[in-house]
C-alpha positions as a printed NumPy array, in Angstrom:
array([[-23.589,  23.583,   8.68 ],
       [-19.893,  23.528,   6.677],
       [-21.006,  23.032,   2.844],
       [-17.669,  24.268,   1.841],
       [-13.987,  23.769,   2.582],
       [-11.472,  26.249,   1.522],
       [ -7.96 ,  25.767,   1.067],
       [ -4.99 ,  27.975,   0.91 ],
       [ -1.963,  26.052,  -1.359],
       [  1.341,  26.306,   0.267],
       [  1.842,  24.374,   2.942],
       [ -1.765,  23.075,   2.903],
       [ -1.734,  21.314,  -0.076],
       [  1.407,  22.184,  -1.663],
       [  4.161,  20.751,   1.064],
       [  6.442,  24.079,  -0.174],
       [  9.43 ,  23.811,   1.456],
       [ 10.006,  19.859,   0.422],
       [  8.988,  20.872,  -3.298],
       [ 11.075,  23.994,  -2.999],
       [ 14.688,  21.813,  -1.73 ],
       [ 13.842,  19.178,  -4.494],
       [ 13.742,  22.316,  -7.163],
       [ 16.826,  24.174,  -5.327],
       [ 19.066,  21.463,  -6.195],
       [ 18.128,  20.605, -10.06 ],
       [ 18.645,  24.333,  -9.844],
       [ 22.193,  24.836,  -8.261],
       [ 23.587,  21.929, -10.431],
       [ 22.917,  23.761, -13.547],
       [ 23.926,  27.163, -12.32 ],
       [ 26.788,  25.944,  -9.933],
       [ 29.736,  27.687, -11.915],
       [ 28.227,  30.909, -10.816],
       [ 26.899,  30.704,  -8.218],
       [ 29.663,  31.207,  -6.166],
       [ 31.42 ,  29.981,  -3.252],
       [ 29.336,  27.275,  -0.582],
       [ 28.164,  24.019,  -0.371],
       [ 24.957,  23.267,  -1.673],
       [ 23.382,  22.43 ,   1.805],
       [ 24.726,  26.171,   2.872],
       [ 22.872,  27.698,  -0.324],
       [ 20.152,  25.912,   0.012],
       [ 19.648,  26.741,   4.087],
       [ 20.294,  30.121,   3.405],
       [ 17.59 ,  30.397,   0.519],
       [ 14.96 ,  29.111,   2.827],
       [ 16.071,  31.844,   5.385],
       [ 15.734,  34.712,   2.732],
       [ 12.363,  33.287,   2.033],
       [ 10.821,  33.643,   4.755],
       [  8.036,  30.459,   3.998],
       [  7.691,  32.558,   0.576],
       [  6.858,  35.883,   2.298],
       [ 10.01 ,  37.297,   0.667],
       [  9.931,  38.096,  -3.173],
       [ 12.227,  36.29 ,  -4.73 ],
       [ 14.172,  38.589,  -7.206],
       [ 15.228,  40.029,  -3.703],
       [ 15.943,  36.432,  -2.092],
       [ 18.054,  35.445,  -5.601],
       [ 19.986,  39.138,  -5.142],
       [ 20.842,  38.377,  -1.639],
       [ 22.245,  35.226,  -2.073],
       [ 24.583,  36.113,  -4.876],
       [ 25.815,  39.214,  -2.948],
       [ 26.487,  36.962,   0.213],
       [ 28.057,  33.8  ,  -1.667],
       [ 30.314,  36.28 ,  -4.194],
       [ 28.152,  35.059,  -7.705],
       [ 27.91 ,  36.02 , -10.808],
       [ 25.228,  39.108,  -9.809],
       [ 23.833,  38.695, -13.605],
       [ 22.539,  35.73 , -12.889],
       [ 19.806,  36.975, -10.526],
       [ 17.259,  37.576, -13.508],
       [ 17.866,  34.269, -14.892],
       [ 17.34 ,  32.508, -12.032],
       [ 14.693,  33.732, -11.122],
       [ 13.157,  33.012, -14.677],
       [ 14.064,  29.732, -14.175],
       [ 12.691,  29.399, -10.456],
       [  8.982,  30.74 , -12.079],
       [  8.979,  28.145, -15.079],
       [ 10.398,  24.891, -13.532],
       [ 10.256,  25.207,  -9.926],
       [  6.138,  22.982, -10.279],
       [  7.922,  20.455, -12.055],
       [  9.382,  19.273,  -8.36 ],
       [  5.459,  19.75 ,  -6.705],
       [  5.072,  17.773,  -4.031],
       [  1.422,  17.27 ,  -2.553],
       [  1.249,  17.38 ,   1.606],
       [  0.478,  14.231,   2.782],
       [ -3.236,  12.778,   2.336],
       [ -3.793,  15.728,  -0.215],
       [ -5.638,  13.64 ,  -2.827],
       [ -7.552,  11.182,  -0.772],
       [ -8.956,  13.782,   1.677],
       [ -9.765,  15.827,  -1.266],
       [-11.773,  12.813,  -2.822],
       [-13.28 ,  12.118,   0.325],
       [-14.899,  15.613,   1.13 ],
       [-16.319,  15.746,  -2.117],
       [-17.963,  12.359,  -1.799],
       [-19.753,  13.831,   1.188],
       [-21.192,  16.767,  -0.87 ],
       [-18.959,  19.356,   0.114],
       [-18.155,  21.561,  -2.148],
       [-14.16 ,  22.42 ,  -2.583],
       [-11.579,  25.457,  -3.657],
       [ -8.04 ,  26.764,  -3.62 ],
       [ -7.541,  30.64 ,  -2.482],
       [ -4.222,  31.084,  -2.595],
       [ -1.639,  34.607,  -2.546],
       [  0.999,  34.868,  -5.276],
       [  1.598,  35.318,  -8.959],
       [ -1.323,  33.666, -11.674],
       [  0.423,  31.95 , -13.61 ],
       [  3.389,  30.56 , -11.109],
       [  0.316,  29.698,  -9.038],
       [ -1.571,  28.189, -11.519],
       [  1.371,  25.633, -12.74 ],
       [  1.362,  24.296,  -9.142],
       [ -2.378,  23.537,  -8.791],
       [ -2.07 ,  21.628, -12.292],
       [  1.199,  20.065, -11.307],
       [ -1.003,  18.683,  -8.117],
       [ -3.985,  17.676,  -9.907],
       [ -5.814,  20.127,  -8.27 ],
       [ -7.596,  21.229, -11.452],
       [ -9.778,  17.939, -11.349],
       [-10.244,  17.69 ,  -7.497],
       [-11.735,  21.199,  -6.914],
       [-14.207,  23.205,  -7.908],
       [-12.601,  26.576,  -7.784],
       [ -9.023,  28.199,  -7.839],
       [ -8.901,  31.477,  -7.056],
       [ -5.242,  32.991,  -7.594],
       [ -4.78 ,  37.111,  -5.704],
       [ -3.548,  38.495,  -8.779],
       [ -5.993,  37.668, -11.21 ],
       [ -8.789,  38.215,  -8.312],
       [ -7.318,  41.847,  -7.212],
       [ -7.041,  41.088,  -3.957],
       [ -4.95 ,  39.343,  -1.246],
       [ -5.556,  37.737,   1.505],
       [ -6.655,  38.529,   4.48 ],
       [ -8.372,  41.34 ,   3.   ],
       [-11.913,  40.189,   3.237],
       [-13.003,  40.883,  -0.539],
       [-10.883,  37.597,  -1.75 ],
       [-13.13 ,  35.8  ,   0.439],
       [-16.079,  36.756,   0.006],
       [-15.382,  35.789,  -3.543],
       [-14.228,  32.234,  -2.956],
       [-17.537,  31.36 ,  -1.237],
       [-19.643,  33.482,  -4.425],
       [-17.309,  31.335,  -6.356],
       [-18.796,  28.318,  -5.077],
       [-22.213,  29.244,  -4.244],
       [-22.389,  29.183,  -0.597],
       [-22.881,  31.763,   2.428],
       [-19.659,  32.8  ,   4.405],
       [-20.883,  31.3  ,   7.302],
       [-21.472,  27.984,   5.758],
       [-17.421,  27.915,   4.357],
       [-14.704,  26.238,   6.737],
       [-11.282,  27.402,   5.559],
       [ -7.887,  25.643,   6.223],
       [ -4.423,  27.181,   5.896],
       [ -1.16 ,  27.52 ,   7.972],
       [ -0.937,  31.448,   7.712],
       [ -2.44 ,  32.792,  11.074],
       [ -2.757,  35.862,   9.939],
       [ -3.611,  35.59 ,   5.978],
       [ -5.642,  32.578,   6.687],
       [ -7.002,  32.248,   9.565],
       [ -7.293,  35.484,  11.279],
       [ -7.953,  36.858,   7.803],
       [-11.072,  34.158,   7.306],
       [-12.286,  34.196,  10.806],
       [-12.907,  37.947,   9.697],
       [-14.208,  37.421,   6.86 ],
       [-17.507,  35.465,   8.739],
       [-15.368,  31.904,   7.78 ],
       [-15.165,  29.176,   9.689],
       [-11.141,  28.378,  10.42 ],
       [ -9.284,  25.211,  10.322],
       [ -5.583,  26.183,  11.192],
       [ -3.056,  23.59 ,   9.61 ],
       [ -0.21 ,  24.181,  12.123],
       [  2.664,  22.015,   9.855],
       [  4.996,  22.585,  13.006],
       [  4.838,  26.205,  13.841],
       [  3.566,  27.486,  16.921],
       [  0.78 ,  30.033,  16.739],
       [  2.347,  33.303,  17.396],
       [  2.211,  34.967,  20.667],
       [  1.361,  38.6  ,  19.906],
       [ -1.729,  37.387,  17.649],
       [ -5.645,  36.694,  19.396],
       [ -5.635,  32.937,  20.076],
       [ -6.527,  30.935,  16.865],
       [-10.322,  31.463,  16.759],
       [-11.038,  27.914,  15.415],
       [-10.31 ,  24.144,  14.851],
       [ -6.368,  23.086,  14.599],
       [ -5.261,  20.362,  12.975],
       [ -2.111,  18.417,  12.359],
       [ -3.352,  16.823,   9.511],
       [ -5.324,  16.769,   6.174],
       [ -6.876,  13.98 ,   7.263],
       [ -8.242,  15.537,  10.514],
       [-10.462,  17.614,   8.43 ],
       [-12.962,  14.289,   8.053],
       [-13.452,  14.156,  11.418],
       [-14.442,  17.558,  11.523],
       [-16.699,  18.239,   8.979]])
C-alpha cells in the first residue's frame, strides 16, 4: 500500500532544460561582449551539450565554452556565480506540478523532494516552485551526505516522512539515480520518461512509467 510518493526535482518537477534556456539568455545578454564569437542559439545548444541534463559540473561546462567560442576565459568564475544565484529566478514547474501535488496530498499521501546537487542552489529552486508549502520533506545530497542511488539517501527520505521503504513509490527520470537506485533501495519506482528512451545496457525499468505527472493519480 503506497503511503508515500517521492520525487526527484529536475526534470520531475523542475522542467530543467526549459528553465535552464530561459536563464541562458538573460545570461548571454549581459555577458555578450565576452563571451565571444556565436550566435546565441549556437551558445546556448552547445551549453546544453556540455551539460549533459546537469550531469556535468558547471565550472567545467562554463570553461569549455569560453575555450571553444574564443571568450574572455576570466569570465568563467563569474558566470558561474551568476548561473548559482539567478539561474531559479527563470524556474519553470513541469507541467501539472502543482495540481498533482495538491491532489496526492488530499488523498493522504504523504509527499517529498530527494534531489542530487548543491544545498543551497537546490534549495532556491524548490522555493522558487513553491515546493516548500506542497511537501512535506526536501532532502538536498549535500546537506544529507549522500547521493543518490546510494541507498542511505533513501532510506532517509522515507525516515524523513515516517513510512516503511516498501510503502514509498518514487518518481524521477534518472534510470539509474532514480529508479534503479530506488528499486534497490526496497522503493517502489515510477519512471518519468520526459522523452528519453530507457537505456539499453541497463535491467528493464523495474516499475510503473509514466509520461506524465498526472499519471501518477491513476496509479496510486
Amino acid at each position: 500500500m503506497i503511503s508515500a510518493v517521492l520525487f526527484d526535482l529536475d526534470e520531475t518537477l523542475l522542467d530543467r532544460t526549459t528553465s535552464l534556456v530561459a536563464f541562458l539568455g538573460d545570461q548571454h545578454s549581459r555577458f555578450a561582449a565576452g563571451l565571444g564569437s556565436g550566435s546565441f542559439e549556437a551558445w546556448r545548444d552547445r551549453f546544453l551539450e556540455l551539460d549533459a541534463r546537469g550531469r556535468v559540473p558547471k565550472a567545467v561546462v562554463y570553461r569549455s565554452l569560453l575555450a571553444e567560442f574564443h571568450g574572455d576565459a576570466s569570465l568563467a568564475e563569474t558566470l558561474l556565480s551568476d548561473y548559482r544565484t539567478r539561474c531559479s529566478r527563470f524556474a519553470r514547474p513541469c507541467d501539472g506540478m502543482a495540481s498533482t501535488l495538491m491532489l496526492l496530498r488530499a488523498k493522504g499521501l504523504r509527499l517529498g523532494v530527494v534531489t542530487n546537487g548543491e544545498t543551497e542552489f537546490q534549495v532556491r529552486h524548490v522555493e522558487a516552485l513553491g515546493l516548500d508549502s506542497l511537501v512535506d520533506a526536501v532532502l538536498v545530497s549535500q546537506t544529507e551526505g549522500f547521493r543518490k542511488p546510494d541507498a542511505a539517501l533513501f532510506r532517509l527520505a522515507a525516515g524523513r516522512l515516517g513510512v516503511e521503504l516498501a510503502n514509498c513509490l518514487f518518481v524521477g527520470d534518472n534510470p539509474v539515480a532514480d529508479i534503479l537506485g530506488a528499486d534497490a533501495a526496497g522503493m517502489a519506482t515510477a519512471w518519468f520518461r520526459c522523452g528519453q528512451e530507457w537505456p539499453p545496457a541497463l535491467p528493464p525499468t523495474p516499475g510503473f512509467v509514466i509520461d506524465r505527472l498526472s499519471d501518477l493519480l491513476e496509479l496510486v
